[in-house]
mmCIF file of C-alpha atoms in Angstrom:
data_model
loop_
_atom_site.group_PDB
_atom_site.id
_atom_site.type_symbol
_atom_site.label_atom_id
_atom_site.label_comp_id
_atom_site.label_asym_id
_atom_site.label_seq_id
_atom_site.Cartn_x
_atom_site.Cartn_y
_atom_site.Cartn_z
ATOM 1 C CA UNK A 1 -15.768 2.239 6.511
ATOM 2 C CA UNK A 2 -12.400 -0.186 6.581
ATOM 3 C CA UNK A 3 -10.103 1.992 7.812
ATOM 4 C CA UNK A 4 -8.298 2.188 5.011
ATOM 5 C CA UNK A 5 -8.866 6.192 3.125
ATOM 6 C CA UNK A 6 -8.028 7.085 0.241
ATOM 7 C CA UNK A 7 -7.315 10.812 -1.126
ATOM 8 C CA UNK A 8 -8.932 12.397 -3.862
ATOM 9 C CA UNK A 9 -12.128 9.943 -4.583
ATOM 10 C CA UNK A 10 -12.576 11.355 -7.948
ATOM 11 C CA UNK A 11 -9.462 12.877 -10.619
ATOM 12 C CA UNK A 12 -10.046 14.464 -13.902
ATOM 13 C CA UNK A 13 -6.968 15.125 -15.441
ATOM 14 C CA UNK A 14 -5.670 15.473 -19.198
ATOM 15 C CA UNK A 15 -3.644 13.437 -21.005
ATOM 16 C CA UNK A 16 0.292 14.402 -20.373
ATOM 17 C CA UNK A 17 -0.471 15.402 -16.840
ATOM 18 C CA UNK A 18 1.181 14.069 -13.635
ATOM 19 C CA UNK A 19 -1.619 12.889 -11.045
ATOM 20 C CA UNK A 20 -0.736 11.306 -7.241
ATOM 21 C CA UNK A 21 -2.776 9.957 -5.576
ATOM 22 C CA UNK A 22 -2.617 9.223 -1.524
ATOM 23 C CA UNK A 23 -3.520 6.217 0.799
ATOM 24 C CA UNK A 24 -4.066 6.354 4.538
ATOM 25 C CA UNK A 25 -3.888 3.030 5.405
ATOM 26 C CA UNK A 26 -4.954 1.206 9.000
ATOM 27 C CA UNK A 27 -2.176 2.768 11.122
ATOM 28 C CA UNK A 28 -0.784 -1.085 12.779
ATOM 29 C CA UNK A 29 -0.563 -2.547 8.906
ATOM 30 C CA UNK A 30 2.368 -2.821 8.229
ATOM 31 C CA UNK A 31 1.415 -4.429 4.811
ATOM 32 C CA UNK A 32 0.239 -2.041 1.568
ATOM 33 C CA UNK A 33 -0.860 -2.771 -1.295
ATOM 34 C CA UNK A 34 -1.944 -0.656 -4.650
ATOM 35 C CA UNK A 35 -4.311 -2.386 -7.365
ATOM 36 C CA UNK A 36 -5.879 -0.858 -10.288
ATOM 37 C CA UNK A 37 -9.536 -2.007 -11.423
ATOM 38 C CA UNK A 38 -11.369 -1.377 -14.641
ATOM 39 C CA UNK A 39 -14.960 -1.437 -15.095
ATOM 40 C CA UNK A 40 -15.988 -5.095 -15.093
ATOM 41 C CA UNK A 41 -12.597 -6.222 -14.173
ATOM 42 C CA UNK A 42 -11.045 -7.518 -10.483
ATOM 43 C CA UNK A 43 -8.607 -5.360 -8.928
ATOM 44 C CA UNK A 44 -5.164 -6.083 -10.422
ATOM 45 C CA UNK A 45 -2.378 -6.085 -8.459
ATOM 46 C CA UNK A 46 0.263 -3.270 -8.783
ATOM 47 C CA UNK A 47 2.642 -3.212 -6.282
ATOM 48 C CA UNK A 48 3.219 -4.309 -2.253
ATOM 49 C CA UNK A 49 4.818 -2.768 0.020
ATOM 50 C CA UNK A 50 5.904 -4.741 3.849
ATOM 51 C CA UNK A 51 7.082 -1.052 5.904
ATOM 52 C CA UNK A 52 8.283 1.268 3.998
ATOM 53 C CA UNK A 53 10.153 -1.383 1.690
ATOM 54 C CA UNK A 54 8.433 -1.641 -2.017
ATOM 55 C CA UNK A 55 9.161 -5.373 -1.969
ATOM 56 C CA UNK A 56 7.152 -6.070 -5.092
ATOM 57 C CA UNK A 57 6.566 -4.289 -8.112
ATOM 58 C CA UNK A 58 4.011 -6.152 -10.739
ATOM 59 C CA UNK A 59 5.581 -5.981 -14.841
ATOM 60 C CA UNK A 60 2.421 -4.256 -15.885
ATOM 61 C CA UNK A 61 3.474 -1.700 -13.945
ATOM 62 C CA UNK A 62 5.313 0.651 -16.448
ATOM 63 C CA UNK A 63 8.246 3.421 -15.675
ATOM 64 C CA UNK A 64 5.729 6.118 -15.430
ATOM 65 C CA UNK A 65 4.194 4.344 -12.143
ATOM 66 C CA UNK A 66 6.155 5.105 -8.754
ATOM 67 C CA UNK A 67 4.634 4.533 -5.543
ATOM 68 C CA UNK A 68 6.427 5.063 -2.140
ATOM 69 C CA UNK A 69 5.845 4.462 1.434
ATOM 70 C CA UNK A 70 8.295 6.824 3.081
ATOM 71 C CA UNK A 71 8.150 6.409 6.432
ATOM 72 C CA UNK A 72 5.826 3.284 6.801
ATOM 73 C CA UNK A 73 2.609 4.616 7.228
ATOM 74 C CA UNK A 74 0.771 6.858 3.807
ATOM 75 C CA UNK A 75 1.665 5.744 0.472
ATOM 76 C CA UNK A 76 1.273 7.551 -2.598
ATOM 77 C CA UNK A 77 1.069 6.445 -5.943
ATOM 78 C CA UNK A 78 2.474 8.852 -9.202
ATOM 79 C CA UNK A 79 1.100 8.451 -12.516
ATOM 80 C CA UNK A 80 3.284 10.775 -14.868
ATOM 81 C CA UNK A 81 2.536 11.815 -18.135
ATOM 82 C CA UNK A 82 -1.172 10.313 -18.126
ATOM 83 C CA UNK A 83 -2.676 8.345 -20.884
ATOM 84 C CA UNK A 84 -6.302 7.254 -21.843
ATOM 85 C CA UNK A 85 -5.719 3.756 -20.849
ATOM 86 C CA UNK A 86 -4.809 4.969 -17.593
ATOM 87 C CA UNK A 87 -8.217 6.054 -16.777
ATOM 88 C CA UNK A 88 -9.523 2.814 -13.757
ATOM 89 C CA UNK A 89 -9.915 2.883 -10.103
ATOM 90 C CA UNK A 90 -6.483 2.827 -8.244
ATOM 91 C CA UNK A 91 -7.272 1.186 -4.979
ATOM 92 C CA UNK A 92 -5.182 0.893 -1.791
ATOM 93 C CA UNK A 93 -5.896 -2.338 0.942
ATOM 94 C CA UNK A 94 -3.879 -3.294 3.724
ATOM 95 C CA UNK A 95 -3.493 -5.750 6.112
ATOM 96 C CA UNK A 96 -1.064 -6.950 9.406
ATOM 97 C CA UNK A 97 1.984 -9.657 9.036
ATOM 98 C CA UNK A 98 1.262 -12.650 11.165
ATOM 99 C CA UNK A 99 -2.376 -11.872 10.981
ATOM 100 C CA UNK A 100 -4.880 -14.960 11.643
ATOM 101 C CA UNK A 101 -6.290 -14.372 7.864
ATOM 102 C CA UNK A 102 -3.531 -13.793 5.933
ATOM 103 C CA UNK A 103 -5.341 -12.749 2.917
ATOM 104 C CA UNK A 104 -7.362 -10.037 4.850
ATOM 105 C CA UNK A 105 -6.592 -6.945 3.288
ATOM 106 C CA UNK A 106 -8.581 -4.179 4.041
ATOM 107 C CA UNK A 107 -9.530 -1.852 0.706
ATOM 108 C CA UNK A 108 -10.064 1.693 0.616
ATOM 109 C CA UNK A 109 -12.638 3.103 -1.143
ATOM 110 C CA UNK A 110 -10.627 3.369 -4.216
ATOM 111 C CA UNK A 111 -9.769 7.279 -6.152
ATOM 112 C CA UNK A 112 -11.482 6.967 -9.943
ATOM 113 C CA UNK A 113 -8.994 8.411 -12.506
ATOM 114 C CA UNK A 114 -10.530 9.755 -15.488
ATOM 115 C CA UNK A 115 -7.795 11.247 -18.260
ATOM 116 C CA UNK A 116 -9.005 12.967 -20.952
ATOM 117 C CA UNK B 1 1.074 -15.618 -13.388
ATOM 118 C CA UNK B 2 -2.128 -16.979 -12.054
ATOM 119 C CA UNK B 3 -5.691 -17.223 -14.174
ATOM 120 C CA UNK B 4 -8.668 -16.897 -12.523
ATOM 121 C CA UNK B 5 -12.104 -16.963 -13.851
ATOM 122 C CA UNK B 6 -15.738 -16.501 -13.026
ATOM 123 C CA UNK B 7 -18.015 -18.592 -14.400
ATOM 124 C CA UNK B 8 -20.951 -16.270 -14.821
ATOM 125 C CA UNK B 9 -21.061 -12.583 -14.733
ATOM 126 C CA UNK B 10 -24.390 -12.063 -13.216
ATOM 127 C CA UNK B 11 -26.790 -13.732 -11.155
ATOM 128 C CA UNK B 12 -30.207 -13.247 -10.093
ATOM 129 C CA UNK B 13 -31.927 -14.756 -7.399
ATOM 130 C CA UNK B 14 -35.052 -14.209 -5.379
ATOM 131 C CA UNK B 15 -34.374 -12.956 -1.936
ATOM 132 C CA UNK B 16 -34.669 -15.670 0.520
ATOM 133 C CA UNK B 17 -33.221 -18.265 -2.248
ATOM 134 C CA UNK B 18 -29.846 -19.404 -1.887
ATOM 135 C CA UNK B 19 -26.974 -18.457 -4.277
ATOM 136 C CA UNK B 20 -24.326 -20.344 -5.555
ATOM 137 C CA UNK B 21 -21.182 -18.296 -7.277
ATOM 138 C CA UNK B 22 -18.512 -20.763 -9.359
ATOM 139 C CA UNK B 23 -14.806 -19.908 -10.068
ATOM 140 C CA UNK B 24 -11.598 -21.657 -11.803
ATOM 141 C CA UNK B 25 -8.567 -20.978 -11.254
ATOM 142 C CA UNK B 26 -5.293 -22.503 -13.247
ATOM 143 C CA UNK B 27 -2.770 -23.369 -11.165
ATOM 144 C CA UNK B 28 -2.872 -26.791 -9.420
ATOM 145 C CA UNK B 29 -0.247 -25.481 -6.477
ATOM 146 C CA UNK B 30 -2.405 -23.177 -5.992
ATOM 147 C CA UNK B 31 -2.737 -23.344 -1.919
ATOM 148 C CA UNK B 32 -5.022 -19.971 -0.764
ATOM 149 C CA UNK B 33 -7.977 -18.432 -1.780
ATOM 150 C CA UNK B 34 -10.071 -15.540 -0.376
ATOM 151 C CA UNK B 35 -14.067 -14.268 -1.393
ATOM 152 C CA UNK B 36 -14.297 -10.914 -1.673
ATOM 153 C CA UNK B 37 -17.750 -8.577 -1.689
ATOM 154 C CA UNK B 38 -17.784 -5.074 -3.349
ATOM 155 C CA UNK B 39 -20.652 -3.392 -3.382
ATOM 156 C CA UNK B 40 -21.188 0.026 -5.560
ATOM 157 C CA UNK B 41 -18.884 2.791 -4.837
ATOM 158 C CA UNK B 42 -16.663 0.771 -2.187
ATOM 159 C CA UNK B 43 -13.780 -1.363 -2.302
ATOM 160 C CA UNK B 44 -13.953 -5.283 -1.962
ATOM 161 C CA UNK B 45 -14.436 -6.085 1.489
ATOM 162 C CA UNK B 46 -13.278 -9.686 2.389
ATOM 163 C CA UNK B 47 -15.849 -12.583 3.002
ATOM 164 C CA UNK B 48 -14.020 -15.381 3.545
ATOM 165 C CA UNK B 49 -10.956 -17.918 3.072
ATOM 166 C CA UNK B 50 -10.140 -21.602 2.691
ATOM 167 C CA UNK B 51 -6.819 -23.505 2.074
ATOM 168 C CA UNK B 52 -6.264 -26.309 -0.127
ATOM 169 C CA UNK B 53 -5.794 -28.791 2.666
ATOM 170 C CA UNK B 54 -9.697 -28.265 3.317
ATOM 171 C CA UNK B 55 -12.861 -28.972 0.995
ATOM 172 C CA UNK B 56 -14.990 -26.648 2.673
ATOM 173 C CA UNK B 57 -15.265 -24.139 5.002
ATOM 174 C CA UNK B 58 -18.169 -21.739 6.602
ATOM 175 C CA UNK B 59 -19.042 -18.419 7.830
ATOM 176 C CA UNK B 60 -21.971 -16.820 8.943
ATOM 177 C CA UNK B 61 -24.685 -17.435 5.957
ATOM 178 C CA UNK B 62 -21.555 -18.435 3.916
ATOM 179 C CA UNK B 63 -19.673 -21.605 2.803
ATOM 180 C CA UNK B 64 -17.130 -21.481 0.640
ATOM 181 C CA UNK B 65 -16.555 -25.311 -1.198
ATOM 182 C CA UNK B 66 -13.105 -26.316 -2.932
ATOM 183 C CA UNK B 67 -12.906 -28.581 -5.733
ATOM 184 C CA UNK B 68 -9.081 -29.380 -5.794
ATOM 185 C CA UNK B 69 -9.208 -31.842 -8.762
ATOM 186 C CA UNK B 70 -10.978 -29.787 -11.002
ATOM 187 C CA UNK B 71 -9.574 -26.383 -9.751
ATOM 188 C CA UNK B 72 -13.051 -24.798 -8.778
ATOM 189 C CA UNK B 73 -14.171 -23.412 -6.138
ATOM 190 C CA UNK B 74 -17.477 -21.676 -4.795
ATOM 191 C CA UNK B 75 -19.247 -19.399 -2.378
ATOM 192 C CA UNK B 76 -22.846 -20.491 -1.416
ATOM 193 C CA UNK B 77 -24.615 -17.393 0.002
ATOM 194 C CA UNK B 78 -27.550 -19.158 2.079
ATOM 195 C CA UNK B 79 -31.228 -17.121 2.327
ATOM 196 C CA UNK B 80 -29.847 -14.522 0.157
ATOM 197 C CA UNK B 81 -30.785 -10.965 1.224
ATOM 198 C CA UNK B 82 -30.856 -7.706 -1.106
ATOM 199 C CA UNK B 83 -27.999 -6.310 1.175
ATOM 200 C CA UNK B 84 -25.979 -9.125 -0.802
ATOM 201 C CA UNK B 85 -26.568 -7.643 -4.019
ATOM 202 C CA UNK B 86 -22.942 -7.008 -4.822
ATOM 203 C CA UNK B 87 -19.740 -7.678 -7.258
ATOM 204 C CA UNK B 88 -18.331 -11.319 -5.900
ATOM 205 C CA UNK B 89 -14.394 -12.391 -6.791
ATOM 206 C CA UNK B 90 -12.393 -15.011 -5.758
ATOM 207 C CA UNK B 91 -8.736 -14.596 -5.447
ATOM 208 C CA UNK B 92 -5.997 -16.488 -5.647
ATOM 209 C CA UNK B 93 -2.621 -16.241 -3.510
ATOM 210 C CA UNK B 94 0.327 -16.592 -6.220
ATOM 211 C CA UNK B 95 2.122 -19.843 -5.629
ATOM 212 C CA UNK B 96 5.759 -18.269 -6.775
ATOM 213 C CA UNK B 97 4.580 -15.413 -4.966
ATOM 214 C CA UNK B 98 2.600 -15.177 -1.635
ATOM 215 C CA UNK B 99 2.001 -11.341 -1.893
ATOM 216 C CA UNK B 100 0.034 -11.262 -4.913
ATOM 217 C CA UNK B 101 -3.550 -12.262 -5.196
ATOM 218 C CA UNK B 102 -5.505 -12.547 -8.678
ATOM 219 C CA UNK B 103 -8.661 -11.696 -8.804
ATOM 220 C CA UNK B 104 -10.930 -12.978 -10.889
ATOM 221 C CA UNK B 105 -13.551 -10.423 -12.887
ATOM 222 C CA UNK B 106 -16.224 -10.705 -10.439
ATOM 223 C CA UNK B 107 -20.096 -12.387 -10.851
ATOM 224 C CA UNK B 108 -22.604 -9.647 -9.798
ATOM 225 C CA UNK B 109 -25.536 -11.042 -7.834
ATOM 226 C CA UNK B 110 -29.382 -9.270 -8.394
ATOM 227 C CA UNK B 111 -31.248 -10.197 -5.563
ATOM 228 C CA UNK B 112 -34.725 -9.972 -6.256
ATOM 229 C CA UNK B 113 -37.354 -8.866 -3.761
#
């Protein structure tokens, strides 16, 4: 266990549904990050957030993808309208600013998002 | 943005052999790169990390080499264990961008008893 949680492991939804999903992340981060992986795939990066500012937001990342931070701490991450392609493992990490190993992000154990 | 690739998608080794898992990357600026483990049903858990000003680096059963001229880099797992059996990337810190990482699509390592 990192730390990091993630809430629900597992969502079935169908297609045209809204899903959101929540991250719990190691309460001194400051840094959060979402990333989506697909079987046989590394995680690929969504979007970063330093506080509660979304400071980066990655072009695959398409209008029906919104993910906030409100007050520094959880994050949550809104899929509207769901489509087949859709269907991966969303996974949350974070990590500290100034930390020794920058590139020491701590994962969650990832919610699987099935649409149907 | 950023390429990285694996060289091989699985490996299998006998346990107590030593593993070597290869991967490219694209950009030459290219000045950070972190090993990651992920093992079933968990997210990647981080392994270890070198910078481009060194050639190698090691951990605890781990080295990880760097290859700057050819853009490679690898993890050497020494007297592989079955609690290695696992996905393996490499990621790469964007150069434009030092908040994004790119992962490559992982090598997963059998280890045989």
């Amino acid at each position: 266990d990192t730390g990091v949680s993630q809430d629900p492991r597992h969502k079935i939804t169908k297609r045209g549904q809204n899903v959101t999903f929540r991250c719990d992340p190691i309460s001194e981060h400051n840094r959060l990050y979402w990333y989506r992986q697909t079987l046989g795939q590394g995680p690929e990066f969504l979007t970063y957030f330093q506080n509660e500012a979304q400071l980066e937001k990655s072009r695959l990342l398409s209008n029906r993808f919104s993910a906030e931070r409100p007050k520094g701490s959880f994050s949550t991450l809104e899929i509207q309208r769901t489509e087949q392609g859709d269907s991966a493992m969303y996974l949350c990490a974070s990590s500290l600013s100034g930390g020794a190993l920058i590139g020491e992000q701590y994962f969650g154990p990832g919610t699987r998002l099935t649409v149907t | 943005g950023e390429s990285v690739g694996l060289h091989l998608p699985t490996l299998s080794v006998q346990e107590g052999d030593n593993s070597i898992i290869n991967c490219a990357y694209s950009n030459s600026a290219s000045d950070y790169f972190i090993w990651y483990k992920q093992e079933s049903g968990k997210g990647p858990q981080f392994i270890i990390d070198i910078r481009s000003n060194m050639d190698k680096r090691q951990g605890q059963r781990v080295t990880v080499l760097l290859n700057k001229t050819v853009k490679h880099l690898s993890l050497q797992i020494a007297a592989t264990q079955p609690g290695d059996s696992a996905v393996y990337f490499c990621a790469v810190q964007g150069y434009h961008n030092f908040n994004k990482f790119y992962f490559g699509s992982g090598t997963k390592l059998n280890v045989k008893p």
